[in-house]
Amino acid sequence: MLDPNLLRSNPAELADRLRTARGFELDVPALEALEASRKQIQIRTQELQNLRNTRSKQIGMLKAKGEDVSAVMAEVAGFGEELKASEVELERIRGQIEAIASGIPNLPDASVPAGSDEHGNVEQHRWGSPRVFDFEVKDHVELGARHGWLDGETAAKLSGSRFTVLRGQLARLHRALAQFMLDLHSGEHGYEETNVPVIVNADSMRGTGQLPKFEEDLFSTQLGEHKRYLIPTSEVPLTNIVRDDILDAERLPLRMTAHSMCFRSEAGSGGRDVRGMIRQHQFEKVELVSISKPEESDAEHQRMTLCAEAVLEKLGLPYRRMLLCSGDMGFGATKTFDLEVWLPSQNTYREISSCSNCGDFQARRMQARWRNPATGKPELAHTLNGSGVAVGRALIAVMENYQNADGSIDVPDVLRPYMGGVASIC
């Protein structure tokens, strides 16, 4: 959530920035009308509250003197109903303003290039050279059909479209990738391995910005009066660990990693990547989350991205880093780097990791703060999150980049200890 002062001080200027950078239309007249009503009602509410307090003291003094208080009590009763109604109306208007504020995306950092979509993204660098094959390349679906390793038909019988059953050596390779990533991030990169719930409450989803704007993208469950949500990424529970907390400066940056199931409805993405495992309703990811001091978040963002890049480099997978333009970033991000891995079957790079600095946008929603030793006062922290990386897409990339003419798949060196020393699966 943006600083409320931006909404109050100059909403027209904010609207221009949002329109230019994000293609977002802020209803300024509606916001200004609500803000004017809020100010008017708040002034009257405070007047009535002060009057009540004054009359309460007067009643106490009159009682102490043994004097009649009936007239004053009648006066208090007279404005009591107005005060109650004023407080209710003030809360209603504040709720409307907060609803508008909750739907406004974060503002881009000054270093983010302008652009309306992915065509405005800027390539930062590339690593590795795509392999030249001397045989016809198969995609991951064809490779996975061997021995029924990758089975979409059975998954559709069990759950519907966009689910996958993995079997045998391919399932083990998938598990090996997740274990390798966790060991790397916790053992070498300094992230604390964390196991988190995959079902969270609405407060957690609001804290990281999935609610209220993106509810249609979420899977939810209802038990009695309690509605809960399946996480789209473990960014949600990891980041919300610090919700309503005030952290000591010595704890920052707080770095956490988790391997979890992720669930997304993929609303509005029909017809895109429906073949195989590229875009699933259920998938696994190793997530990276950092909570940092504001002045350190840019450096922490760079560091997090390098940690994700290390996964791909150790796996020997060619990739490129993209700086996303203002119109292609996620809702809560102020700056995002995407890592795109080379997929031979598509002859292009495809996203496998997204690392974002959210500034204080999520922290303001969650009231996640740190105590600045220089002032002794709590201040909003900065939150960052990144894929370190998507396990299913890493599996696809390994399958396609390490395939052989006979359909077998070589196992990257760093994964062999997790595969019992197996050099290839066939």
Short mmCIF file of C-alpha atoms in Angstrom, two decimals, residues 55 58-59 62-63 67-79:
data_model
loop_
_atom_site.label_atom_id
_atom_site.label_comp_id
_atom_site.label_asym_id
_atom_site.label_seq_id
_atom_site.Cartn_x
_atom_site.Cartn_y
_atom_site.Cartn_z
CA ARG A 55 -19.54 17.49 29.89
CA GLN A 58 -18.68 18.88 34.42
CA ILE A 59 -21.04 16.14 35.60
CA LEU A 62 -21.49 18.96 39.87
CA LYS A 63 -21.97 15.61 41.57
CA GLU A 67 -25.76 19.82 42.56
CA ASP A 68 -28.38 18.72 40.04
CA VAL A 69 -26.83 17.08 36.90
CA SER A 70 -30.02 16.20 35.05
CA ALA A 71 -29.79 19.11 32.58
CA VAL A 72 -26.21 18.33 31.64
CA MET A 73 -26.94 14.60 31.32
CA ALA A 74 -29.88 15.41 29.05
CA GLU A 75 -27.52 17.49 26.89
CA VAL A 76 -25.04 14.60 26.72
CA ALA A 77 -27.80 12.22 25.73
CA GLY A 78 -28.85 14.67 23.03
CA PHE A 79 -25.54 14.70 21.17
#
